[in-house]
C-alpha cells in the first residue's frame, strides 16, 4: 500500500506548526515503520519506498533546522541554503565556538566540549523560539534568516555530538586508530 501523502505533518498526524510534540512524532514513526516494514508487505518495493519516505519525513520533522526549512517550503517560501548570513555578531560567535571546539577536541577536553554543547543547545533553543514567533507572524524574510542560523547551529551541534562521542570512546580505553 502506497502512502497517500507527501505532507510530513499529515503523515505523522501533527498540526503544521514549528512547535511539535516530539514524543508523538517518535511514537507515530515507530508505528509507521512497523506497519510499512518490508517484512510485513506483499509489495516489497512499495514497502521500501514507504519506509524511505517515513525515515526522511521523521528526520525532517525531528530536527529544528530541517523542520523550519520544510515549513518555509510548505508556505511557498524558497530557502536558499547558499545565501550567506549577514549577521556579523552571530558569525563571530559561531567562529569562536568552532575554535573553542577544535581546541577542546585536540586536547580531548570532554568537559569543555560539554560546556560548549550546553551553550549551543541554549542558543539553539532561543533561535528556535525566534523562528516560531516570526513563522507565526508570517515574517518570511526574517524566518529565512533564522532558518539559516538554525541550519548553522544544527551543523555545529552535530560536530559537538560527534566530538563528545569520540571523546567518550577514547575514555573507554578503545583506540580506534588501531583499526584504521
Coordinates of N, CA and C in Angstrom, one line a residue:
X1 N 0.8 -1.2 0.0 CA 0.0 0.0 0.0 C 0.9 1.2 0.0
X2 N 0.7 2.1 -1.0 CA 1.4 3.4 -1.0 C 0.9 4.4 0.0
X3 N 1.8 5.1 0.5 CA 1.4 6.2 1.4 C 0.8 7.3 0.5
X4 N -0.3 7.8 1.0 CA -1.1 8.7 0.2 C -0.8 10.2 0.4
X5 N 0.2 10.5 1.1 CA 0.6 11.9 1.3 C 2.1 12.1 1.3
X6 N 2.5 13.3 0.9 CA 3.9 13.7 1.0 C 4.0 14.8 1.9
X7 N 2.9 15.2 2.6 CA 3.0 16.2 3.6 C 3.4 15.5 4.9
X8 N 4.6 15.8 5.4 CA 5.2 15.1 6.5 C 4.4 15.3 7.8
X9 N 3.8 16.5 8.0 CA 3.0 16.7 9.2 C 1.7 15.8 9.1
X10 N 1.1 15.7 8.0 CA -0.1 14.9 7.8 C 0.3 13.4 8.0
X11 N 1.4 13.0 7.5 CA 1.8 11.6 7.6 C 1.9 11.2 9.0
X12 N 2.4 12.1 9.9 CA 2.5 11.8 11.3 C 1.4 12.3 12.2
X13 N 0.3 12.8 11.5 CA -0.8 13.3 12.3 C -0.6 14.5 13.2
X14 N 0.3 15.3 12.7 CA 0.7 16.5 13.5 C 0.2 17.8 12.8
X15 N -0.1 18.8 13.6 CA -0.5 20.1 13.0 C 0.7 20.7 12.3
X16 N 0.4 21.5 11.3 CA 1.5 22.1 10.6 C 1.9 23.3 11.4
X17 N 3.0 23.1 12.2 CA 3.5 24.1 13.1 C 5.0 23.8 13.4
X18 N 5.7 24.8 13.9 CA 7.1 24.6 14.2 C 7.2 23.8 15.5
X19 N 6.4 24.2 16.5 CA 6.4 23.5 17.8 C 5.6 22.2 17.6
X20 N 6.3 21.1 17.8 CA 5.6 19.8 17.7 C 5.9 19.0 18.9
X21 N 5.0 18.0 19.1 CA 5.2 17.0 20.2 C 6.1 15.9 19.7
X22 N 7.4 16.0 20.1 CA 8.4 15.1 19.6 C 8.1 13.6 20.1
X23 N 7.5 13.5 21.2 CA 7.2 12.1 21.7 C 6.1 11.5 20.8
X24 N 5.1 12.3 20.4 CA 4.1 11.8 19.5 C 4.7 11.5 18.1
X25 N 5.6 12.4 17.7 CA 6.3 12.1 16.4 C 7.0 10.8 16.4
X26 N 7.8 10.5 17.5 CA 8.5 9.3 17.6 C 7.6 8.1 17.7
X27 N 6.5 8.2 18.4 CA 5.6 7.1 18.6 C 5.0 6.7 17.2
X28 N 4.5 7.8 16.5 CA 3.9 7.5 15.2 C 5.0 7.0 14.2
X29 N 6.2 7.5 14.3 CA 7.3 7.0 13.5 C 7.5 5.5 13.7
X30 N 7.5 5.0 14.9 CA 7.7 3.6 15.2 C 6.5 2.8 14.7
X31 N 5.3 3.3 14.9 CA 4.1 2.6 14.4 C 4.2 2.5 12.9
X32 N 4.5 3.6 12.2 CA 4.5 3.6 10.7 C 5.6 2.6 10.2
X33 N 6.7 2.6 10.9 CA 7.8 1.8 10.5 C 7.4 0.3 10.6
X34 N 6.7 0.0 11.7 CA 6.3 -1.4 11.9 C 5.2 -1.7 10.8
X35 N 4.3 -0.8 10.6 CA 3.2 -1.1 9.6 C 3.7 -1.2 8.2
X36 N 4.7 -0.5 7.8 CA 5.2 -0.5 6.4 C 6.5 -1.2 6.2
X37 N 6.9 -2.0 7.2 CA 8.2 -2.7 7.1 C 8.1 -3.7 6.0
X38 N 9.2 -3.8 5.2 CA 9.1 -4.8 4.0 C 8.8 -6.2 4.4
X39 N 9.2 -6.6 5.6 CA 8.9 -8.0 6.1 C 7.4 -8.2 6.2
X40 N 6.6 -7.2 6.4 CA 5.2 -7.3 6.6 C 4.4 -7.0 5.3
X41 N 5.1 -6.8 4.2 CA 4.4 -6.4 3.0 C 4.4 -7.4 1.8
X42 N 3.3 -7.3 1.0 CA 3.2 -8.1 -0.2 C 4.1 -7.5 -1.3
X43 N 4.1 -6.2 -1.4 CA 4.8 -5.5 -2.4 C 6.1 -4.9 -1.7
X44 N 7.2 -5.6 -1.8 CA 8.4 -5.2 -1.1 C 8.9 -3.9 -1.6
X45 N 8.9 -3.7 -2.9 CA 9.4 -2.4 -3.5 C 8.6 -1.2 -2.9
X46 N 7.3 -1.3 -2.9 CA 6.5 -0.3 -2.4 C 6.7 0.0 -0.9
X47 N 6.9 -1.1 -0.1 CA 7.2 -1.0 1.3 C 8.5 -0.3 1.5
X48 N 9.5 -0.6 0.7 CA 10.8 0.1 0.8 C 10.7 1.6 0.5
X49 N 9.9 1.9 -0.5 CA 9.6 3.3 -0.8 C 8.9 4.0 0.4
X50 N 7.9 3.4 0.9 CA 7.2 3.9 2.1 C 8.2 4.1 3.3
X51 N 9.0 3.1 3.5 CA 9.9 3.2 4.6 C 10.9 4.4 4.4
X52 N 11.4 4.5 3.2 CA 12.3 5.6 2.9 C 11.6 7.0 3.1
X53 N 10.4 7.1 2.7 CA 9.6 8.3 2.9 C 9.4 8.6 4.4
X54 N 9.0 7.6 5.1 CA 8.8 7.7 6.6 C 10.1 8.1 7.3
X55 N 11.2 7.5 6.9 CA 12.5 7.9 7.5 C 12.9 9.4 7.2
X56 N 12.7 9.7 5.9 CA 13.0 11.1 5.5 C 12.1 12.1 6.2
X57 N 10.8 11.8 6.3 CA 9.9 12.7 7.0 C 10.2 12.8 8.4
X58 N 10.5 11.7 9.1 CA 10.9 11.8 10.5 C 12.1 12.6 10.7
X59 N 13.2 12.4 9.9 CA 14.4 13.1 10.0 C 14.2 14.6 9.8
X60 N 13.3 15.0 8.9 CA 13.0 16.4 8.6 C 12.3 17.0 9.8
X61 N 11.3 16.4 10.3 CA 10.5 17.0 11.4 C 11.2 16.9 12.7
X62 N 12.0 16.0 12.9 CA 12.7 15.8 14.2 C 13.7 16.9 14.5
X63 N 14.3 17.5 13.5 CA 15.3 18.5 13.7 C 14.7 19.9 13.5
X64 N 15.1 20.8 14.4 CA 14.6 22.2 14.3 C 14.9 22.8 13.0
X65 N 16.2 22.7 12.5 CA 16.7 23.3 11.3 C 15.9 22.8 10.1
X66 N 15.8 21.5 9.9 CA 15.2 21.0 8.7 C 13.6 21.2 8.8
X67 N 13.1 21.2 10.0 CA 11.6 21.4 10.1 C 11.3 22.9 9.8
X68 N 12.2 23.8 10.2 CA 12.0 25.2 9.8 C 12.0 25.4 8.3
X69 N 13.0 24.8 7.7 CA 13.1 24.9 6.2 C 11.9 24.3 5.5
X70 N 11.5 23.1 6.0 CA 10.4 22.5 5.4 C 9.1 23.3 5.6
X71 N 8.9 24.0 6.7 CA 7.8 24.8 6.9 C 7.8 26.0 5.9
X72 N 9.0 26.6 5.7 CA 9.1 27.7 4.7 C 8.7 27.2 3.4
X73 N 9.2 26.0 3.0 CA 8.8 25.5 1.7 C 7.3 25.2 1.6
X74 N 6.7 24.7 2.6 CA 5.3 24.5 2.6 C 4.5 25.8 2.4
X75 N 5.1 26.8 2.9 CA 4.5 28.2 2.9 C 4.8 28.9 1.5
X76 N 5.5 28.2 0.7 CA 5.8 28.8 -0.6 C 7.0 29.7 -0.6
X77 N 7.8 29.6 0.4 CA 9.0 30.5 0.6 C 10.2 29.7 0.3
X78 N 10.9 30.1 -0.8 CA 12.1 29.4 -1.2 C 13.2 29.6 -0.2
X79 N 13.9 28.5 0.2 CA 15.0 28.6 1.1 C 16.3 28.4 0.3
X80 N 17.2 29.4 0.4 CA 18.4 29.3 -0.4 C 19.5 29.0 0.6
X81 N 20.0 27.8 0.6 CA 21.0 27.3 1.6 C 22.4 27.9 1.3
X82 N 22.5 28.5 0.1 CA 23.8 29.0 -0.3 C 24.0 30.5 0.1
X83 N 22.9 31.1 0.5 CA 22.9 32.5 0.9 C 23.6 32.6 2.2
X84 N 24.5 33.6 2.3 CA 25.3 33.8 3.4 C 24.6 34.6 4.5
X85 N 24.9 34.3 5.7 CA 24.3 35.0 6.9 C 25.0 36.4 7.0
X86 N 24.3 37.4 7.1 CA 24.8 38.8 7.2 C 25.0 39.3 8.6
X87 N 24.6 38.5 9.6 CA 24.6 38.9 11.0 C 26.1 38.6 11.5
X88 N 26.9 39.7 11.4 CA 28.3 39.5 11.8 C 28.5 39.1 13.3
X89 N 27.7 39.7 14.3 CA 27.9 39.2 15.6 C 27.6 37.7 15.8
X90 N 26.6 37.2 15.1 CA 26.3 35.8 15.1 C 27.4 35.0 14.5
X91 N 27.9 35.4 13.4 CA 29.0 34.7 12.7 C 30.3 34.7 13.6
X92 N 30.6 35.8 14.2 CA 31.8 35.8 15.1 C 31.6 34.9 16.3
X93 N 30.4 34.8 16.9 CA 30.1 33.9 18.0 C 30.3 32.5 17.5
X94 N 29.8 32.2 16.3 CA 29.9 30.8 15.8 C 31.4 30.4 15.5
X95 N 32.1 31.4 15.0 CA 33.6 31.2 14.8 C 34.3 30.9 16.1
X96 N 33.9 31.7 17.1 CA 34.5 31.5 18.4 C 34.2 30.1 19.0
X97 N 32.9 29.7 18.9 CA 32.6 28.3 19.3 C 33.3 27.2 18.5
X98 N 33.5 27.4 17.2 CA 34.2 26.5 16.4 C 35.6 26.3 16.8
X99 N 36.3 27.5 17.1 CA 37.7 27.5 17.5 C 37.8 26.8 18.9
X100 N 36.9 27.2 19.8 CA 36.9 26.5 21.1 C 36.7 25.0 21.0
X101 N 35.8 24.6 20.1 CA 35.5 23.2 20.0 C 36.7 22.5 19.4
X102 N 37.4 23.1 18.4 CA 38.6 22.4 17.8 C 39.7 22.3 18.8
X103 N 39.9 23.3 19.6 CA 40.9 23.2 20.7 C 40.5 22.1 21.7
X104 N 39.3 22.1 22.1 CA 38.8 21.1 23.1 C 39.0 19.7 22.5
X105 N 38.7 19.5 21.2 CA 38.8 18.2 20.6 C 40.3 17.8 20.6
X106 N 41.1 18.8 20.2 CA 42.6 18.5 20.1 C 43.1 18.1 21.5
X107 N 42.6 18.8 22.5 CA 43.1 18.5 23.9 C 42.3 17.3 24.5
X108 N 41.3 16.8 23.8 CA 40.4 15.7 24.3 C 39.8 16.2 25.7
X109 N 39.3 17.4 25.7 CA 38.8 18.1 26.9 C 37.3 17.9 26.8
X110 N 36.8 16.8 27.3 CA 35.4 16.5 27.3 C 34.5 17.5 28.1
X111 N 35.1 18.0 29.2 CA 34.4 19.0 30.0 C 34.1 20.3 29.2
X112 N 35.1 20.8 28.5 CA 34.9 22.0 27.7 C 34.0 21.7 26.5
X113 N 34.1 20.6 25.9 CA 33.2 20.2 24.8 C 31.7 20.2 25.3
X114 N 31.5 19.7 26.5 CA 30.2 19.6 27.1 C 29.7 21.1 27.4
X115 N 30.6 21.9 27.9 CA 30.2 23.3 28.2 C 29.8 24.0 26.9
X116 N 30.5 23.8 25.8 CA 30.2 24.4 24.6 C 28.8 23.9 24.1
X117 N 28.7 22.6 24.3 CA 27.4 21.9 23.9 C 26.2 22.6 24.6
X118 N 26.4 22.8 25.9 CA 25.3 23.4 26.7 C 25.0 24.8 26.1
X119 N 26.0 25.6 25.8 CA 25.9 26.9 25.3 C 25.1 26.9 23.9
X120 N 25.5 26.0 23.1 CA 24.9 25.8 21.8 C 23.5 25.4 21.9
X121 N 23.2 24.4 22.8 CA 21.8 24.0 23.0 C 20.9 25.1 23.4
X122 N 21.4 26.0 24.3 CA 20.6 27.1 24.8 C 20.4 28.1 23.6
X123 N 21.4 28.3 22.8 CA 21.3 29.2 21.7 C 20.3 28.6 20.6
X124 N 20.4 27.3 20.4 CA 19.5 26.7 19.5 C 18.1 26.8 20.0
X125 N 17.9 26.6 21.3 CA 16.5 26.7 21.8 C 16.0 28.1 21.6
X126 N 16.8 29.2 21.9 CA 16.3 30.5 21.7 C 16.1 30.9 20.3
X127 N 16.9 30.4 19.4 CA 16.8 30.6 18.0 C 15.5 29.9 17.4
X128 N 15.3 28.7 17.9 CA 14.0 28.0 17.6 C 12.8 28.8 18.0
X129 N 12.8 29.3 19.2 CA 11.7 30.2 19.7 C 11.5 31.4 18.8
X130 N 12.7 32.0 18.4 CA 12.6 33.2 17.5 C 12.0 32.8 16.2
X131 N 12.4 31.6 15.6 CA 11.8 31.2 14.3 C 10.3 31.0 14.5
X132 N 9.9 30.3 15.5 CA 8.5 30.0 15.8 C 7.7 31.3 15.8
X133 N 8.2 32.4 16.4 CA 7.5 33.6 16.5 C 7.4 34.3 15.1
X134 N 8.4 34.3 14.4 CA 8.4 35.0 13.1 C 7.6 34.2 12.1
X135 N 7.7 32.9 12.2 CA 6.9 32.0 11.3 C 5.4 32.2 11.6
X136 N 5.0 32.3 12.8 CA 3.6 32.5 13.1 C 3.1 33.9 12.6
X137 N 4.1 34.8 12.6 CA 3.7 36.2 12.2 C 3.8 36.3 10.6
X138 N 4.3 35.2 10.0 CA 4.4 35.2 8.5 C 5.4 36.2 8.1
X139 N 6.5 36.5 8.9 CA 7.6 37.4 8.5 C 8.6 36.5 7.8
X140 N 8.3 36.3 6.5 CA 9.1 35.3 5.8 C 10.6 35.6 5.6
X141 N 10.9 36.9 5.4 CA 12.3 37.3 5.3 C 13.1 37.0 6.5
X142 N 12.5 37.4 7.7 CA 13.2 37.1 8.9 C 13.2 35.6 9.2
X143 N 12.2 34.9 8.9 CA 12.1 33.4 9.0 C 13.2 32.8 8.2
X144 N 13.5 33.2 7.0 CA 14.6 32.7 6.2 C 15.9 32.8 6.9
X145 N 16.2 34.0 7.4 CA 17.4 34.3 8.1 C 17.6 33.4 9.3
X146 N 16.5 33.3 10.1 CA 16.6 32.5 11.3 C 16.8 31.0 11.0
X147 N 16.1 30.6 9.9 CA 16.3 29.2 9.5 C 17.7 28.9 9.1
X148 N 18.4 29.9 8.4 CA 19.8 29.7 8.1 C 20.6 29.6 9.4
X149 N 20.3 30.4 10.4 CA 21.0 30.3 11.7 C 20.8 28.9 12.3
X150 N 19.5 28.4 12.2 CA 19.2 27.1 12.8 C 20.0 26.0 12.1
X151 N 20.2 26.2 10.7 CA 21.0 25.2 10.0 C 22.4 25.2 10.4
X152 N 23.0 26.4 10.6 CA 24.3 26.6 11.0 C 24.5 26.0 12.4
X153 N 23.6 26.3 13.3 CA 23.7 25.8 14.7 C 23.5 24.2 14.7
X154 N 22.7 23.7 13.8 CA 22.5 22.3 13.7 C 23.7 21.6 13.3
X155 N 24.5 22.1 12.4 CA 25.7 21.5 11.9 C 26.8 21.6 13.0
X156 N 26.8 22.7 13.7 CA 27.7 22.8 14.9 C 27.4 21.8 16.0
X157 N 26.1 21.7 16.2 CA 25.6 20.7 17.2 C 26.0 19.3 16.8
X158 N 25.9 18.9 15.5 CA 26.3 17.6 15.1 C 27.7 17.4 15.3
X159 N 28.6 18.4 15.0 CA 30.0 18.3 15.2 C 30.3 18.1 16.7
X160 N 29.6 18.8 17.6 CA 29.8 18.6 19.0 C 29.4 17.2 19.5
X161 N 28.3 16.8 19.0 CA 27.8 15.4 19.4 C 28.8 14.4 18.9
X162 N 29.4 14.5 17.7 CA 30.4 13.6 17.2 C 31.7 13.7 18.1
X163 N 32.1 14.9 18.5 CA 33.2 15.1 19.3 C 33.0 14.5 20.7
X164 N 31.9 14.6 21.3 CA 31.6 14.0 22.6 C 31.6 12.5 22.5
X165 N 31.0 12.0 21.4 CA 31.0 10.6 21.2 C 32.4 10.0 21.1
X166 N 33.3 10.7 20.3 CA 34.7 10.2 20.1 C 35.4 10.4 21.4
X167 N 35.2 11.4 22.1 CA 35.8 11.6 23.4 C 35.5 10.5 24.4
X168 N 34.2 10.1 24.4 CA 33.7 9.1 25.3 C 34.3 7.7 24.9
X169 N 34.5 7.4 23.6 CA 35.0 6.2 23.2 C 36.5 6.1 23.5
X170 N 37.2 7.3 23.5 CA 38.6 7.3 23.9 C 38.8 7.1 25.4
X171 N 37.8 7.6 26.2 CA 37.8 7.4 27.6 C 37.6 6.0 28.0
X172 N 37.0 5.2 27.1 CA 36.7 3.8 27.4 C 37.9 2.9 27.1
X173 N 39.0 3.6 26.7 CA 40.3 2.8 26.5 C 40.3 2.2 25.2
X174 N 39.4 2.5 24.3 CA 39.4 1.9 23.0 C 40.2 2.8 22.1
X175 N 41.1 2.3 21.3 CA 41.9 3.1 20.4 C 41.5 2.8 19.0
X176 N 40.6 3.7 18.4 CA 40.1 3.4 17.1 C 41.2 3.5 16.0
X177 N 42.3 4.2 16.3 CA 43.4 4.3 15.4 C 44.0 2.9 15.0
X178 N 43.9 2.0 15.9 CA 44.4 0.7 15.7 C 43.7 0.0 14.5
X179 N 42.5 0.4 14.2 CA 41.7 -0.3 13.2 C 41.6 0.5 11.9
X180 N 42.4 1.5 11.8 CA 42.3 2.4 10.6 C 43.3 1.8 9.5

